[in-house]
mmCIF file of C-alpha atoms in Angstrom:
data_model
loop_
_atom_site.group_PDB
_atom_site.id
_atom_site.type_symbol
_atom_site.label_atom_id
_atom_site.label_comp_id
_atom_site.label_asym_id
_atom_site.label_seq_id
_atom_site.Cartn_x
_atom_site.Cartn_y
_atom_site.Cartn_z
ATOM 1 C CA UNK A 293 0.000 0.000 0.000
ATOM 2 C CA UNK A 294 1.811 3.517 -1.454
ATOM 3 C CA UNK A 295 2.174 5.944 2.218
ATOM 4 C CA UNK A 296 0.867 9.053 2.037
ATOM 5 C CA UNK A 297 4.318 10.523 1.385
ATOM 6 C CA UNK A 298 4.152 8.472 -2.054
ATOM 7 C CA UNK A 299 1.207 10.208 -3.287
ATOM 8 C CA UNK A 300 2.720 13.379 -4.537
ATOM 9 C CA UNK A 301 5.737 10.711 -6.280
ATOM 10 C CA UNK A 302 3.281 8.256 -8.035
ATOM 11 C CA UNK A 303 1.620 11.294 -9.491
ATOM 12 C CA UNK A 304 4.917 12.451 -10.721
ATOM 13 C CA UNK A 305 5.499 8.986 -12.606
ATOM 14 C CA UNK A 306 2.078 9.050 -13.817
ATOM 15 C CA UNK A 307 2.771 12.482 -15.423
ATOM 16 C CA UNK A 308 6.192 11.218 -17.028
ATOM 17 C CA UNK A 309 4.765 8.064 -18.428
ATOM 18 C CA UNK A 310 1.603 9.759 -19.688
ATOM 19 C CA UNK A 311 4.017 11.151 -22.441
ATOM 20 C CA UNK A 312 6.502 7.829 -22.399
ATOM 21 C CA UNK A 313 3.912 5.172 -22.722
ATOM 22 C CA UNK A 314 2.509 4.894 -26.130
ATOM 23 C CA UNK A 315 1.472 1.058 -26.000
ATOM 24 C CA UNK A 316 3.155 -2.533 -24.972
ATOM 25 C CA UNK A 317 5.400 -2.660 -26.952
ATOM 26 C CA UNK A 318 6.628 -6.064 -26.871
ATOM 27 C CA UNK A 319 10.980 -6.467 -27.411
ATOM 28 C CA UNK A 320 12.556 -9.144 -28.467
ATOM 29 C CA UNK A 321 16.576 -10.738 -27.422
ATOM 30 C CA UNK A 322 18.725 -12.705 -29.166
ATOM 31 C CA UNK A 323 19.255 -15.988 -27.648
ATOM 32 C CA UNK A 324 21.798 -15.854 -25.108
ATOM 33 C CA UNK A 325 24.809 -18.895 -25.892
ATOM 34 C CA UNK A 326 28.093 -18.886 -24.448
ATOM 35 C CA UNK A 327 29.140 -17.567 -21.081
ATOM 36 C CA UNK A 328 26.146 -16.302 -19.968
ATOM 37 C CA UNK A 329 24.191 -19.339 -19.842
ATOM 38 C CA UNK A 330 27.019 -21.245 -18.913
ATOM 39 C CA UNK A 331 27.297 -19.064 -15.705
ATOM 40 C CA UNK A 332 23.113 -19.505 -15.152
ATOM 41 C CA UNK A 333 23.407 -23.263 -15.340
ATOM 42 C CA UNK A 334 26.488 -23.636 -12.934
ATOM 43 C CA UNK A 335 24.492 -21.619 -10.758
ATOM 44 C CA UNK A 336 21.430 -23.821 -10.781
ATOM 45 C CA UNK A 337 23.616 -26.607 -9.509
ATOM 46 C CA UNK A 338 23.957 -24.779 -6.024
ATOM 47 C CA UNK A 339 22.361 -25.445 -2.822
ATOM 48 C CA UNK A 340 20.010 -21.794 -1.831
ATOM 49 C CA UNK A 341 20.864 -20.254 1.005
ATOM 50 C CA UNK A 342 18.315 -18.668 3.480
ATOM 51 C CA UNK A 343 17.781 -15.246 2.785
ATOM 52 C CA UNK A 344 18.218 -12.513 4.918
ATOM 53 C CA UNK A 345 14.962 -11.202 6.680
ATOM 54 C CA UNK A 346 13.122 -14.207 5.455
ATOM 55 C CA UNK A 347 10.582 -16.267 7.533
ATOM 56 C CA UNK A 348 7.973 -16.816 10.422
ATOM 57 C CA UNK A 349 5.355 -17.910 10.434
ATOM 58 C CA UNK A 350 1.625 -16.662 11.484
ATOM 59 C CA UNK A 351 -2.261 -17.369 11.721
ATOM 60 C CA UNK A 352 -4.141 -15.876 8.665
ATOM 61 C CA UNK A 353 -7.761 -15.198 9.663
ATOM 62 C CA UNK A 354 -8.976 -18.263 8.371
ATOM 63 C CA UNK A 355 -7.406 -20.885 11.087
ATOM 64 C CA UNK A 356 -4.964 -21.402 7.961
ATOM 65 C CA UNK A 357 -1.110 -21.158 8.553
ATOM 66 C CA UNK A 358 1.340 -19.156 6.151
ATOM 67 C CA UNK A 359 4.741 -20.483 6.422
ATOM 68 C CA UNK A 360 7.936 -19.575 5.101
ATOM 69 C CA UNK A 361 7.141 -20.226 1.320
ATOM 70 C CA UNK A 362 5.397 -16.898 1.143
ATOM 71 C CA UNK A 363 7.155 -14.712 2.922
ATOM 72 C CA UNK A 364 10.493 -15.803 1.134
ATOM 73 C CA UNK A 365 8.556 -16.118 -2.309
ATOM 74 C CA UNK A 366 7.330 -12.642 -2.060
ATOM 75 C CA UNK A 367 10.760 -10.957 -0.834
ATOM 76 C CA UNK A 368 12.105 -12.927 -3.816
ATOM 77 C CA UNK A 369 9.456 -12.311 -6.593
ATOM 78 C CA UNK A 370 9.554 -8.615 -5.193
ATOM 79 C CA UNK A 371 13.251 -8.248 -6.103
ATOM 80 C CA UNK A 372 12.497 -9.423 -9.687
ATOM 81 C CA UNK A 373 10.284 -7.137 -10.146
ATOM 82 C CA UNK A 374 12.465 -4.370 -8.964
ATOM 83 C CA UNK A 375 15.692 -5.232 -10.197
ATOM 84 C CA UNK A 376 15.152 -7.363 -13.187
ATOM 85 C CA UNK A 377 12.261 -5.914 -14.744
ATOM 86 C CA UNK A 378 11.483 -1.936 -13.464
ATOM 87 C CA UNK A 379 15.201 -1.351 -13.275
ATOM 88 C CA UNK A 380 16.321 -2.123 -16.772
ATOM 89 C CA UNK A 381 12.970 -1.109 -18.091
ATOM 90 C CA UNK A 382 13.190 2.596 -16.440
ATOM 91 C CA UNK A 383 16.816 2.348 -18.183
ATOM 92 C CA UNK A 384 16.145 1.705 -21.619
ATOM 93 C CA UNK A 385 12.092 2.959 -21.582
ATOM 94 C CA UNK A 386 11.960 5.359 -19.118
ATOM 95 C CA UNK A 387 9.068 4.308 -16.716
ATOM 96 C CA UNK A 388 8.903 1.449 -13.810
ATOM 97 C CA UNK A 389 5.396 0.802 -14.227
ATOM 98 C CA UNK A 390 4.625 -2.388 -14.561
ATOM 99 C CA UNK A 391 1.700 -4.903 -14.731
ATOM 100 C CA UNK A 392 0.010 -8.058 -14.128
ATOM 101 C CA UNK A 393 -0.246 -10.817 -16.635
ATOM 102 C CA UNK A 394 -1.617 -14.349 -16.636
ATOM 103 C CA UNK A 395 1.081 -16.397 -14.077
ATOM 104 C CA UNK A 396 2.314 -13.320 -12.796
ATOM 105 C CA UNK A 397 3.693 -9.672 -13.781
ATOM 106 C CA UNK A 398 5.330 -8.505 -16.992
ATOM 107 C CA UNK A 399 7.040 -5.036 -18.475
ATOM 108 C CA UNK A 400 4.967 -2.809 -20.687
ATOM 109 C CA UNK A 401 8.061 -2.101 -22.630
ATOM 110 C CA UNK A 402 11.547 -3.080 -23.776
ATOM 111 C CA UNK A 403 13.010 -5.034 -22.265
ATOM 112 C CA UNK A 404 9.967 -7.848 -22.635
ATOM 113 C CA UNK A 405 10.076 -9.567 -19.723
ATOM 114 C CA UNK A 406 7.746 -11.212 -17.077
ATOM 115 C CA UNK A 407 7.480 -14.094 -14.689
ATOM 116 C CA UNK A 408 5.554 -17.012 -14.920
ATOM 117 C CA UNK A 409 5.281 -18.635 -11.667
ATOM 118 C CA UNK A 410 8.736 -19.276 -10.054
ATOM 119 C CA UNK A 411 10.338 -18.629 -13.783
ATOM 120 C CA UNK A 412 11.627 -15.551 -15.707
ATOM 121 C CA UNK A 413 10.862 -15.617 -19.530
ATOM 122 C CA UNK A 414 12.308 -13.895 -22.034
ATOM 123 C CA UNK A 415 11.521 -13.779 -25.762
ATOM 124 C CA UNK A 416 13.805 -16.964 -25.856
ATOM 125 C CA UNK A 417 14.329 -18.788 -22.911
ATOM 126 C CA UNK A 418 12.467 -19.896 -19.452
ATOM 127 C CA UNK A 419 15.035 -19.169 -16.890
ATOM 128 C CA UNK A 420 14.230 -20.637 -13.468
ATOM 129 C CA UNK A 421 14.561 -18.421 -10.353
ATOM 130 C CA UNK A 422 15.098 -20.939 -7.421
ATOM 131 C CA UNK A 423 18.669 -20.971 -6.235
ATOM 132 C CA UNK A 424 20.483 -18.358 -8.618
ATOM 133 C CA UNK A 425 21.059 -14.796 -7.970
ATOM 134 C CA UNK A 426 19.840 -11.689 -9.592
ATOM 135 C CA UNK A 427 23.100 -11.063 -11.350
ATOM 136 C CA UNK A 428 23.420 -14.679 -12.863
ATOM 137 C CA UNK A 429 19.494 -14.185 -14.331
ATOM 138 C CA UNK A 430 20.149 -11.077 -15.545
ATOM 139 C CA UNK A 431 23.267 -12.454 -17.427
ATOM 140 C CA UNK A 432 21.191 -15.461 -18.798
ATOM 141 C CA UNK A 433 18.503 -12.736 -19.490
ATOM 142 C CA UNK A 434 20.862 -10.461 -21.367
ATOM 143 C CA UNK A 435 19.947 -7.364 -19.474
ATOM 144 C CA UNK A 436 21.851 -5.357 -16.478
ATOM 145 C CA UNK A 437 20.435 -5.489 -13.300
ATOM 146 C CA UNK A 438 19.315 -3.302 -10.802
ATOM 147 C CA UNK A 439 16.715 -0.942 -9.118
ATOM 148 C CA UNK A 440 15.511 2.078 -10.855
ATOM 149 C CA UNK A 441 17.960 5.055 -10.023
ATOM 150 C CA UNK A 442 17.292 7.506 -7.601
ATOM 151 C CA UNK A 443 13.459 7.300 -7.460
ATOM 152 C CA UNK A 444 12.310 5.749 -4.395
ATOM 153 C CA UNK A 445 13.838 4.449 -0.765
ATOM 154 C CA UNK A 446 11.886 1.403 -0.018
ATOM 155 C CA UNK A 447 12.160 -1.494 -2.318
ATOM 156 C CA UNK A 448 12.671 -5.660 -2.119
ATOM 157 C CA UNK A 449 16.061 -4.969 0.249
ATOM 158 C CA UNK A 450 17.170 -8.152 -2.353
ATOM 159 C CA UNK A 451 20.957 -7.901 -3.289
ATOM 160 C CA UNK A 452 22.139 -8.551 -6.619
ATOM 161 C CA UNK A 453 24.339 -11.798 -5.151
ATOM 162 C CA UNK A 454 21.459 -12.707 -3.026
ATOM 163 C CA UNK A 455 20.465 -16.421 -3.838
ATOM 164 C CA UNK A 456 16.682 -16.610 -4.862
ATOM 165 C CA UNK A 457 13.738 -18.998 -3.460
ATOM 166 C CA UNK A 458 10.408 -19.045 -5.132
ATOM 167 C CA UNK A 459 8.036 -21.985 -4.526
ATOM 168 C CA UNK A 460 5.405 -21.990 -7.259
ATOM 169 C CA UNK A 461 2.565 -23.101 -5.244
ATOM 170 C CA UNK A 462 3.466 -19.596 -3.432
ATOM 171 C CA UNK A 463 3.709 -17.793 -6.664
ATOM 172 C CA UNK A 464 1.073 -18.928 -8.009
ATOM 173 C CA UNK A 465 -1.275 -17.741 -5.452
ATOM 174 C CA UNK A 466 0.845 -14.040 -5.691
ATOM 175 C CA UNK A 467 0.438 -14.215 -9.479
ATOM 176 C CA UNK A 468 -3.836 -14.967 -8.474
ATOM 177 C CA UNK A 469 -4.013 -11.937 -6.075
ATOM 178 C CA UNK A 470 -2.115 -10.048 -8.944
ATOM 179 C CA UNK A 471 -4.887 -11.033 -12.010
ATOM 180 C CA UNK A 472 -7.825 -10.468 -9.421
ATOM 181 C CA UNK A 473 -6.870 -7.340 -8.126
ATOM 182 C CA UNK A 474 -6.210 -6.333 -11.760
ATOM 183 C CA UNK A 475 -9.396 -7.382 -12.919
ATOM 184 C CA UNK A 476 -11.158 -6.118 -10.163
ATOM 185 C CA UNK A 477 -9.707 -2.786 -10.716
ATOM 186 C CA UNK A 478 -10.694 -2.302 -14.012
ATOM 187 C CA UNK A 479 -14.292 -3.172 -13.758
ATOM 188 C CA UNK A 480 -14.421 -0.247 -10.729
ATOM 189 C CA UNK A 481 -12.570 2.126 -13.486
ATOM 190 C CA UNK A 482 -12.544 0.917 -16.696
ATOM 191 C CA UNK A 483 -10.816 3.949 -17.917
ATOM 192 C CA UNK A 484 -7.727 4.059 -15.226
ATOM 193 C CA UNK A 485 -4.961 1.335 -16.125
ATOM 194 C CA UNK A 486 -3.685 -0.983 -13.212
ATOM 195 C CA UNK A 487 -0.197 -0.188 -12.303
ATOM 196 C CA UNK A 488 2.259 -2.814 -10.319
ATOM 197 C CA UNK A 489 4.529 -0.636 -9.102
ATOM 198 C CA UNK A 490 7.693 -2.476 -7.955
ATOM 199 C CA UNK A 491 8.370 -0.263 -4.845
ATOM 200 C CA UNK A 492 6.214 -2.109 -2.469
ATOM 201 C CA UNK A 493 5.426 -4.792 -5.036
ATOM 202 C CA UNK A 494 1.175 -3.911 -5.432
ATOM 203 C CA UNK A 495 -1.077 -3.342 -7.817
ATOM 204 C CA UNK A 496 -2.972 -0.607 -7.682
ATOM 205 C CA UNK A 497 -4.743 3.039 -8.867
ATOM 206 C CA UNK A 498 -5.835 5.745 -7.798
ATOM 207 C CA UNK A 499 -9.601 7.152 -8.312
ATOM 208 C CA UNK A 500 -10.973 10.534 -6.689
ATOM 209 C CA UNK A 501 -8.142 10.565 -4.304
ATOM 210 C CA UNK A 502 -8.105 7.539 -3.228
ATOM 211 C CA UNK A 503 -5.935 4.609 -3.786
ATOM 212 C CA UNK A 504 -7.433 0.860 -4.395
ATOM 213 C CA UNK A 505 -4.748 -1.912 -4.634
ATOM 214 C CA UNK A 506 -3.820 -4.810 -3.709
ATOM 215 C CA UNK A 507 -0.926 -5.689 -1.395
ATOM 216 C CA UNK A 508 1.045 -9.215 -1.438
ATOM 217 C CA UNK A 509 1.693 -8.247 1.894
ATOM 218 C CA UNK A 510 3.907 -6.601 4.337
ATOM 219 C CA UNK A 511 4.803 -5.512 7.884
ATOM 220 C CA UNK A 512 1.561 -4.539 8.415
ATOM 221 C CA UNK A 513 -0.299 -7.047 7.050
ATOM 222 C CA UNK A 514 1.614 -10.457 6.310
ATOM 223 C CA UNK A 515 -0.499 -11.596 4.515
ATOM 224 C CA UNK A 516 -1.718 -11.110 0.757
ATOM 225 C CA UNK A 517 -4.826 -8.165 0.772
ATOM 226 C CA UNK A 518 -7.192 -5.722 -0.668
ATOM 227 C CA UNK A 519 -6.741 -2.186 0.607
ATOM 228 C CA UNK A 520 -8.250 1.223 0.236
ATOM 229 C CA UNK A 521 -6.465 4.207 1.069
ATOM 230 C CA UNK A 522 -8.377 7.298 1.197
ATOM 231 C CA UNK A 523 -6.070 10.737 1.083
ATOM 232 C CA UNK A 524 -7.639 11.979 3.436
ATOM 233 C CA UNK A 525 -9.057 9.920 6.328
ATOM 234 C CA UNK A 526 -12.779 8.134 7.051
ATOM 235 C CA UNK A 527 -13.786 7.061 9.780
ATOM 236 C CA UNK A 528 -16.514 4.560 10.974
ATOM 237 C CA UNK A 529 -16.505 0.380 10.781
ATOM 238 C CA UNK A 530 -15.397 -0.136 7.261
ATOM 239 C CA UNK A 531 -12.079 1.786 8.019
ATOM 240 C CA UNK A 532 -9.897 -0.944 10.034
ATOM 241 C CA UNK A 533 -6.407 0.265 9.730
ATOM 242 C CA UNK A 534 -4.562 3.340 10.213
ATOM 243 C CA UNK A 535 -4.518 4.028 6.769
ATOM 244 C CA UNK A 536 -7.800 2.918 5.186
ATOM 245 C CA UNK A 537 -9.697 -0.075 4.988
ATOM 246 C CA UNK A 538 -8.014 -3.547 4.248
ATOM 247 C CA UNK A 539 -9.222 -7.497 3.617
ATOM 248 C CA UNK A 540 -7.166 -10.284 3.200
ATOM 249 C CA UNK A 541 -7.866 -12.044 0.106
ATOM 250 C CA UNK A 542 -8.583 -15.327 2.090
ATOM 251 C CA UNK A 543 -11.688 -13.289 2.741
ATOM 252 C CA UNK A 544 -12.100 -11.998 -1.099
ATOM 253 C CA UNK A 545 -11.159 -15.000 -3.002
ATOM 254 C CA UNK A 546 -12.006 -14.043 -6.239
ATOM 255 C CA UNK A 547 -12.102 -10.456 -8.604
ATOM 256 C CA UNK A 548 -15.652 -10.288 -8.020
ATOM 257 C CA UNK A 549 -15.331 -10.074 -4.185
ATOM 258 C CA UNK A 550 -12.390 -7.576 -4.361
ATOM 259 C CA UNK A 551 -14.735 -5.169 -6.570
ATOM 260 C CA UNK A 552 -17.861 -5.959 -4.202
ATOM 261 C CA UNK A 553 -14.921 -4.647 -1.812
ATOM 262 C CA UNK A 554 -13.879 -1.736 -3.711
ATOM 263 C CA UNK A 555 -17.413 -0.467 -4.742
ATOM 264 C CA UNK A 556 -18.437 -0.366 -1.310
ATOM 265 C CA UNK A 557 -15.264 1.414 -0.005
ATOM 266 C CA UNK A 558 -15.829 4.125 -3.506
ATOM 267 C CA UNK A 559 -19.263 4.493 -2.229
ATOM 268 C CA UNK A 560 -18.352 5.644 1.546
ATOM 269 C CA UNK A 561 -15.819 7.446 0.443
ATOM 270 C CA UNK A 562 -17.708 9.685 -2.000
ATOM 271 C CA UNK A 563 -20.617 9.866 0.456
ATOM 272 C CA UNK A 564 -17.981 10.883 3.183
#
């Protein structure tokens, strides 16, 4: 979920990319031979290391237990995002927005990349992202990574040498929060475009001043979940956290429960 201090930023990108982004334009890469893949595929061999900050485990409101697949799934998938695909994108394209896409999240321009579950694809290759680091894909990928300069402090906190885990039952159900929230987005305002941004890895849009998005979780939430952030606040029983209103998605399992979600939420607000 953006803070309030973001507001004024994402506006800012919107205002940039209103004059950069003029379609997907989708790129295309030579396949990679040679050292590059050589390096990927010696990497593969390796055992993964833990990653740093990764773990716990808690009660989602269901009864149900999230384990350590998530959380280090989402720190991982997170610094993909950031590093693989916003970061060269912003460098040869000139925006970081990005976006979902069926399996999980994609560029909207060159470089053409996305994930598909717990694998990077390029216009050539299906590169998985368990127990490599961020340099070696990039290598295989034929890009250069890293996190778009100089335009936000938060991000993944994923090194470029840090070893990756991504279990695909875990991305998968990332990628599903991803397409829902997407889709439910769009039917609230057809004419706004979803934007993942990869700062704090959620979709999201903003609509009268107020943001709707969802969240693959964080520190606030550990768990994957709809939010709404007005600007400026609401009060009364719909509002449930500091900064809006928030479900997890074990609660709104499918797009037409986050947009039940949302359309209430739109409604208050306005009414507020």
């Amino acid at each position: 979920m953006p803070d309030q201090d973001d507001v004024a930023q994402i506006v800012a990108f919107d205002l940039v990319d209103d004059v950069l982004d003029v379609g997907l334009l989708p790129g295309r890469h030579a396949l990679l031979v040679g050292e590059a893949s050589h390096t990927y595929m010696a990497a593969r061999t390796r055992v993964p290391a833990h990653p740093r900050g990764g773990g716990g485990r808690w009660q989602g409101k269901d009864g149900g237990m999230y384990t350590d697949a998530l959380t280090v799934t989402r720190r991982a998938l997170h610094g993909v995002a950031e590093l693989l695909l916003a970061g060269p994108q912003y460098r040869l394209s000139g925006t970081i927005r990005l976006r979902a896409f069926p399996g999980g999240f994609a560029t909207v321009e060159e470089p053409s990349l996305r994930v598909d579950g717990d694998h990077l694809v390029t216009a050539h290759r299906r590169l998985s992202l368990g127990g490599v680091t961020v340099r070696e894909l990039a290598a295989a990928a034929g890009v250069t990574a890293g996190a778009p300069e100089n335009l936000y402090s938060d991000g993944s906190g994923v090194g470029l040498d840090d070893q990756l885990q991504v279990e695909e039952a875990a991305a998968r159900m990332i990628a599903k929060g991803f397409g829902d929230g997407a889709e439910a987005l769009r039917t609230l305002a057809p004419e706004v475009i979803p934007v993942l941004w990869p700062e704090h890895f959620d979709i999201g849009m903003t609509l009268d001043e107020v943001n709707y998005g969802v969240s693959t979780g964080d520190s606030q939430l550990p768990e994957p979940y709809a939010y709404v952030g007005p600007w400026q606040p609401r009060t009364g029983p719909f509002w449930n956290v500091s900064f809006g209103a928030a479900r997890p998605l074990t609660e709104l399992t499918d797009a037409a429960a986050i947009h039940t979600f949302f359309a209430e939420a739109h409604e208050l607000a306005q009414r507020d």
